[in-house]
Amino acid sequence: MRRNAEELDKMRKAGRVVAEIHEATRAVIRPGVSTAEIDRVARGVLDKRGAGSNFLNYHGFPAVVCTSPNAMIVHGIPSETVILEEGDIISVDCGAIIEGYHGDAAYTVGVGEVSKEATRLMEVTEQSLFAGIDQLRPGNRLHEVGRAVQEVAEAAGFSVVREYVGHAIGTAMHEEPQVPNYWPGSGGPTLKTGMVFAVEPMVNAGGAGTVQLDDGWSVVTADGRLSAHFEHTIAVTDDGPEVFTVL
Ligand code: MG
Ligand code: MG
């Protein structure tokens, strides 16, 4: 789906709200803080900006952010009883709706001092995201995104999650087509100006395997090793990729 200038402007606004949530939640992440507090801070930003949440009540999801610590890959439910500790890493994924248009983005950050491996995992995952974003140009094939992500992650000795992928985004958070974070064996759709995607590599320090927990949401690494997740919402433009989820 190609979005016109008016639609892109609404998505730009939604993206900025998501970026504000990132800034506000990063500011409270420290040892001793619960993941429920991250959700409260995010709700505060959505309220202040008059934005809707595309996470709350999504298939029954009970919060406006996903908070996924350490070996949790994605979809963690914020909780008063999950308390961040020195040395943890935490992935925060959230979205916003402005005038019916969606933004979606995620980051992973260390809690206090973290291990060298954790630092490298977060750096490489974010680098892989930007390598993927750089492929979002008119005339390119969509699956070049995943090829670029995979190349960066695997060159660093890490692995890319297969079961959860990025997506087109617009008047719904999850639109077709999907955006794999690996080369799926074919080029996929040809990119055109006005298309908007959420690119979101999940990179594991160990193997790529995933396990879903009994809460029906939380997804963890099969081998118990760390996982990081970075995401932006990006438009394909004639001048190259435009990242919406930034301030
Ligand atoms: Mg997301
Ligand atoms: Mg997403």
CSV table of C-alpha atoms and ligand atoms in Angstrom, one decimal:
chain,number,residue,atom,x,y,z
A,1,MET,CA,0.0,0.0,0.0
A,2,ARG,CA,1.3,3.5,-0.9
A,3,ARG,CA,0.4,6.3,1.4
A,4,ASN,CA,-0.2,9.9,0.1
A,5,ALA,CA,1.5,13.0,1.6
A,6,GLU,CA,-1.4,13.6,4.0
A,7,GLU,CA,-1.3,10.1,5.4
A,8,LEU,CA,2.5,10.2,5.7
A,9,ASP,CA,2.2,13.3,7.7
A,10,LYS,CA,-0.1,11.6,10.2
A,11,MET,CA,2.3,8.7,10.4
A,12,ARG,CA,5.1,11.1,11.0
A,13,LYS,CA,3.2,12.5,14.0
A,14,ALA,CA,2.4,9.0,15.3
A,15,GLY,CA,6.1,8.1,15.0
A,16,ARG,CA,7.1,11.1,17.0
A,17,VAL,CA,4.8,10.1,19.8
A,18,VAL,CA,6.4,6.7,19.9
A,19,ALA,CA,9.9,8.3,20.0
A,20,GLU,CA,8.7,10.5,22.9
A,21,ILE,CA,7.6,7.3,24.7
A,22,HIS,CA,11.1,5.9,24.1
A,23,GLU,CA,12.8,8.9,25.5
A,24,ALA,CA,10.5,9.1,28.6
A,25,THR,CA,10.8,5.3,29.3
A,26,ARG,CA,14.6,5.2,28.9
A,27,ALA,CA,14.8,8.0,31.5
A,28,VAL,CA,13.2,5.8,34.2
A,29,ILE,CA,15.0,2.5,33.5
A,30,ARG,CA,17.3,1.7,36.4
A,31,PRO,CA,17.8,-1.0,39.0
A,32,GLY,CA,14.7,-1.3,41.2
A,33,VAL,CA,12.1,-0.1,38.7
A,34,SER,CA,9.3,-2.4,37.8
A,35,THR,CA,8.3,-3.1,34.2
A,36,ALA,CA,4.8,-1.8,35.2
A,37,GLU,CA,6.3,1.6,35.8
A,38,ILE,CA,7.6,1.6,32.2
A,39,ASP,CA,4.0,1.0,31.1
A,40,ARG,CA,2.7,3.9,33.3
A,41,VAL,CA,5.3,6.3,31.9
A,42,ALA,CA,4.3,5.3,28.3
A,43,ARG,CA,0.6,5.8,29.1
A,44,GLY,CA,1.4,9.3,30.4
A,45,VAL,CA,3.0,10.3,27.1
A,46,LEU,CA,0.1,8.8,25.0
A,47,ASP,CA,-2.4,10.8,27.2
A,48,LYS,CA,-0.4,14.0,27.0
A,49,ARG,CA,-0.3,13.7,23.1
A,50,GLY,CA,-4.0,12.6,22.8
A,51,ALA,CA,-2.7,9.4,21.1
A,52,GLY,CA,-4.3,6.0,21.1
A,53,SER,CA,-2.5,2.8,21.9
A,54,ASN,CA,-2.2,0.0,19.3
A,55,PHE,CA,-0.8,-2.4,21.9
A,56,LEU,CA,-3.5,-2.1,24.6
A,57,ASN,CA,-6.2,-4.8,24.0
A,58,TYR,CA,-4.4,-6.1,20.9
A,59,HIS,CA,-5.7,-9.7,20.9
A,60,GLY,CA,-6.3,-9.0,24.6
A,61,PHE,CA,-2.8,-7.6,25.4
A,62,PRO,CA,-3.1,-5.8,28.8
A,63,ALA,CA,-0.6,-2.9,28.4
A,64,VAL,CA,0.6,-0.1,26.1
A,65,VAL,CA,4.2,-1.5,26.0
A,66,CYS,CA,5.8,-4.8,25.8
A,67,THR,CA,8.7,-5.2,28.2
A,68,SER,CA,11.0,-8.1,27.6
A,69,PRO,CA,14.0,-8.6,29.8
A,70,ASN,CA,17.2,-10.6,29.1
A,71,ALA,CA,16.4,-14.0,27.5
A,72,MET,CA,12.8,-12.7,26.7
A,73,ILE,CA,12.7,-11.9,23.0
A,74,VAL,CA,9.4,-10.1,22.6
A,75,HIS,CA,5.8,-9.6,23.9
A,76,GLY,CA,6.6,-9.5,27.7
A,77,ILE,CA,3.7,-8.2,29.8
A,78,PRO,CA,4.6,-5.3,32.2
A,79,SER,CA,4.3,-6.3,35.8
A,80,GLU,CA,4.7,-4.8,39.3
A,81,THR,CA,6.6,-8.0,40.2
A,82,VAL,CA,9.2,-7.8,37.5
A,83,ILE,CA,11.9,-5.6,39.0
A,84,LEU,CA,14.8,-4.5,36.9
A,85,GLU,CA,18.2,-5.4,38.3
A,86,GLU,CA,21.8,-4.1,37.7
A,87,GLY,CA,23.2,-6.0,34.6
A,88,ASP,CA,19.8,-6.8,33.0
A,89,ILE,CA,18.9,-5.7,29.5
A,90,ILE,CA,15.3,-4.8,28.7
A,91,SER,CA,13.5,-4.5,25.4
A,92,VAL,CA,10.7,-2.0,25.3
A,93,ASP,CA,8.3,-2.1,22.3
A,94,CYS,CA,5.4,0.3,21.9
A,95,GLY,CA,3.2,2.1,19.4
A,96,ALA,CA,0.8,5.1,19.0
A,97,ILE,CA,-2.2,6.0,16.9
A,98,ILE,CA,-2.7,9.6,15.7
A,99,GLU,CA,-5.8,10.3,13.6
A,100,GLY,CA,-6.1,6.6,12.7
A,101,TYR,CA,-2.5,6.2,11.6
A,102,HIS,CA,0.0,4.0,13.4
A,103,GLY,CA,3.6,4.1,14.6
A,104,ASP,CA,5.6,1.2,16.1
A,105,ALA,CA,9.1,1.1,17.4
A,106,ALA,CA,11.3,-0.8,19.9
A,107,TYR,CA,14.7,-0.5,21.7
A,108,THR,CA,16.8,-2.5,24.1
A,109,VAL,CA,18.8,-0.9,26.8
A,110,GLY,CA,21.1,-2.0,29.6
A,111,VAL,CA,20.1,-1.6,33.3
A,112,GLY,CA,23.1,0.0,34.9
A,113,GLU,CA,26.4,-1.8,34.0
A,114,VAL,CA,25.9,-4.7,31.6
A,115,SER,CA,28.2,-7.4,30.3
A,116,LYS,CA,30.4,-6.9,27.2
A,117,GLU,CA,28.4,-9.5,25.4
A,118,ALA,CA,25.1,-7.7,26.2
A,119,THR,CA,26.5,-4.4,25.0
A,120,ARG,CA,27.8,-6.0,21.8
A,121,LEU,CA,24.4,-7.7,21.2
A,122,MET,CA,22.5,-4.5,21.6
A,123,GLU,CA,24.9,-2.6,19.3
A,124,VAL,CA,24.9,-5.2,16.6
A,125,THR,CA,21.1,-5.5,16.7
A,126,GLU,CA,20.7,-1.8,16.2
A,127,GLN,CA,23.3,-1.8,13.4
A,128,SER,CA,21.4,-4.7,11.7
A,129,LEU,CA,18.2,-2.6,11.9
A,130,PHE,CA,19.9,0.4,10.2
A,131,ALA,CA,21.5,-1.9,7.6
A,132,GLY,CA,17.9,-3.2,6.8
A,133,ILE,CA,16.5,0.4,6.8
A,134,ASP,CA,19.1,1.4,4.2
A,135,GLN,CA,17.5,-1.1,1.8
A,136,LEU,CA,14.1,0.7,1.8
A,137,ARG,CA,14.5,2.5,-1.5
A,138,PRO,CA,12.2,2.7,-4.5
A,139,GLY,CA,13.0,-0.1,-7.0
A,140,ASN,CA,14.6,-2.3,-4.4
A,141,ARG,CA,13.1,-5.7,-3.4
A,142,LEU,CA,11.6,-5.8,0.1
A,143,HIS,CA,13.5,-9.0,1.2
A,144,GLU,CA,16.8,-7.2,0.7
A,145,VAL,CA,16.0,-5.7,4.2
A,146,GLY,CA,16.2,-9.2,5.8
A,147,ARG,CA,19.3,-10.1,3.8
A,148,ALA,CA,21.1,-7.0,5.2
A,149,VAL,CA,19.9,-7.6,8.8
A,150,GLN,CA,20.9,-11.2,8.7
A,151,GLU,CA,24.4,-10.4,7.3
A,152,VAL,CA,25.2,-8.0,10.1
A,153,ALA,CA,23.8,-10.2,12.9
A,154,GLU,CA,25.5,-13.4,11.7
A,155,ALA,CA,28.8,-11.7,10.9
A,156,ALA,CA,28.9,-10.9,14.6
A,157,GLY,CA,28.3,-14.5,15.6
A,158,PHE,CA,24.7,-13.9,16.6
A,159,SER,CA,21.4,-15.4,15.2
A,160,VAL,CA,18.2,-13.9,13.8
A,161,VAL,CA,14.8,-15.0,15.1
A,162,ARG,CA,12.6,-16.4,12.3
A,163,GLU,CA,9.2,-16.8,13.9
A,164,TYR,CA,8.6,-13.0,14.5
A,165,VAL,CA,9.0,-10.5,11.7
A,166,GLY,CA,8.5,-6.9,10.7
A,167,HIS,CA,5.4,-5.7,8.8
A,168,ALA,CA,3.9,-3.0,6.7
A,169,ILE,CA,2.1,-0.4,8.8
A,170,GLY,CA,-0.5,2.3,8.2
A,171,THR,CA,-4.2,2.4,9.3
A,172,ALA,CA,-3.4,-0.8,11.2
A,173,MET,CA,-0.3,-1.7,13.1
A,174,HIS,CA,0.2,-5.0,11.3
A,175,GLU,CA,-0.4,-4.8,7.6
A,176,GLU,CA,0.8,-7.1,4.7
A,177,PRO,CA,3.4,-7.8,3.6
A,178,GLN,CA,5.6,-9.1,6.3
A,179,VAL,CA,9.2,-8.1,6.5
A,180,PRO,CA,11.4,-11.1,7.4
A,181,ASN,CA,14.7,-10.4,9.2
A,182,TYR,CA,16.5,-13.0,7.1
A,183,TRP,CA,16.7,-13.9,3.4
A,184,PRO,CA,13.6,-16.0,2.8
A,185,GLY,CA,14.8,-17.3,-0.6
A,186,SER,CA,13.2,-14.7,-2.9
A,187,GLY,CA,13.2,-11.0,-3.4
A,188,GLY,CA,9.6,-10.2,-2.5
A,189,PRO,CA,7.6,-7.1,-3.5
A,190,THR,CA,9.3,-4.2,-5.3
A,191,LEU,CA,9.4,-1.1,-3.2
A,192,LYS,CA,7.7,2.1,-4.2
A,193,THR,CA,7.6,5.6,-2.8
A,194,GLY,CA,5.0,6.0,-0.1
A,195,MET,CA,5.2,2.5,1.3
A,196,VAL,CA,5.7,2.3,5.0
A,197,PHE,CA,7.2,-0.5,7.0
A,198,ALA,CA,8.1,-1.4,10.6
A,199,VAL,CA,11.5,-3.2,10.5
A,200,GLU,CA,12.3,-5.0,13.7
A,201,PRO,CA,15.2,-7.4,14.0
A,202,MET,CA,15.2,-9.7,17.1
A,203,VAL,CA,18.8,-11.0,17.5
A,204,ASN,CA,19.8,-13.7,19.9
A,205,ALA,CA,23.3,-14.1,21.4
A,206,GLY,CA,23.0,-17.9,21.0
A,207,GLY,CA,20.7,-20.0,18.8
A,208,ALA,CA,17.7,-18.7,16.9
A,209,GLY,CA,15.2,-21.0,18.6
A,210,THR,CA,12.2,-19.5,20.5
A,211,VAL,CA,9.7,-20.8,23.1
A,212,GLN,CA,6.4,-19.2,24.0
A,213,LEU,CA,5.6,-19.1,27.7
A,214,ASP,CA,2.4,-20.2,29.3
A,215,ASP,CA,1.1,-16.7,29.7
A,216,GLY,CA,0.3,-16.9,25.9
A,217,TRP,CA,2.5,-13.8,25.2
A,218,SER,CA,6.1,-13.9,26.4
A,219,VAL,CA,8.5,-15.4,23.9
A,220,VAL,CA,12.0,-16.4,25.2
A,221,THR,CA,15.1,-17.9,23.7
A,222,ALA,CA,15.1,-21.7,23.6
A,223,ASP,CA,18.7,-21.7,25.0
A,224,GLY,CA,18.1,-19.1,27.7
A,225,ARG,CA,20.7,-16.7,26.3
A,226,LEU,CA,20.1,-13.0,25.8
A,227,SER,CA,18.0,-11.4,23.0
A,228,ALA,CA,17.8,-7.8,21.8
A,229,HIS,CA,15.1,-6.1,19.7
A,230,PHE,CA,15.2,-2.8,17.8
A,231,GLU,CA,12.5,-1.4,15.6
A,232,HIS,CA,11.6,1.7,13.6
A,233,THR,CA,8.7,2.8,11.4
A,234,ILE,CA,10.1,4.0,8.0
A,235,ALA,CA,8.7,5.4,4.8
A,236,VAL,CA,10.2,4.7,1.3
A,237,THR,CA,10.7,8.1,-0.3
A,238,ASP,CA,12.4,9.3,-3.4
A,239,ASP,CA,15.1,10.8,-1.2
A,240,GLY,CA,15.7,7.4,0.6
A,241,PRO,CA,14.3,5.9,3.8
A,242,GLU,CA,12.6,8.3,6.2
A,243,VAL,CA,12.5,7.1,9.8
A,244,PHE,CA,9.3,8.3,11.4
A,245,THR,CA,9.9,7.1,15.0
A,246,VAL,CA,12.5,9.7,15.9
A,247,LEU,CA,12.3,13.1,17.6
B,1,MG,MG,6.8,-3.0,17.8
B,2,MG,MG,6.2,-4.1,14.9
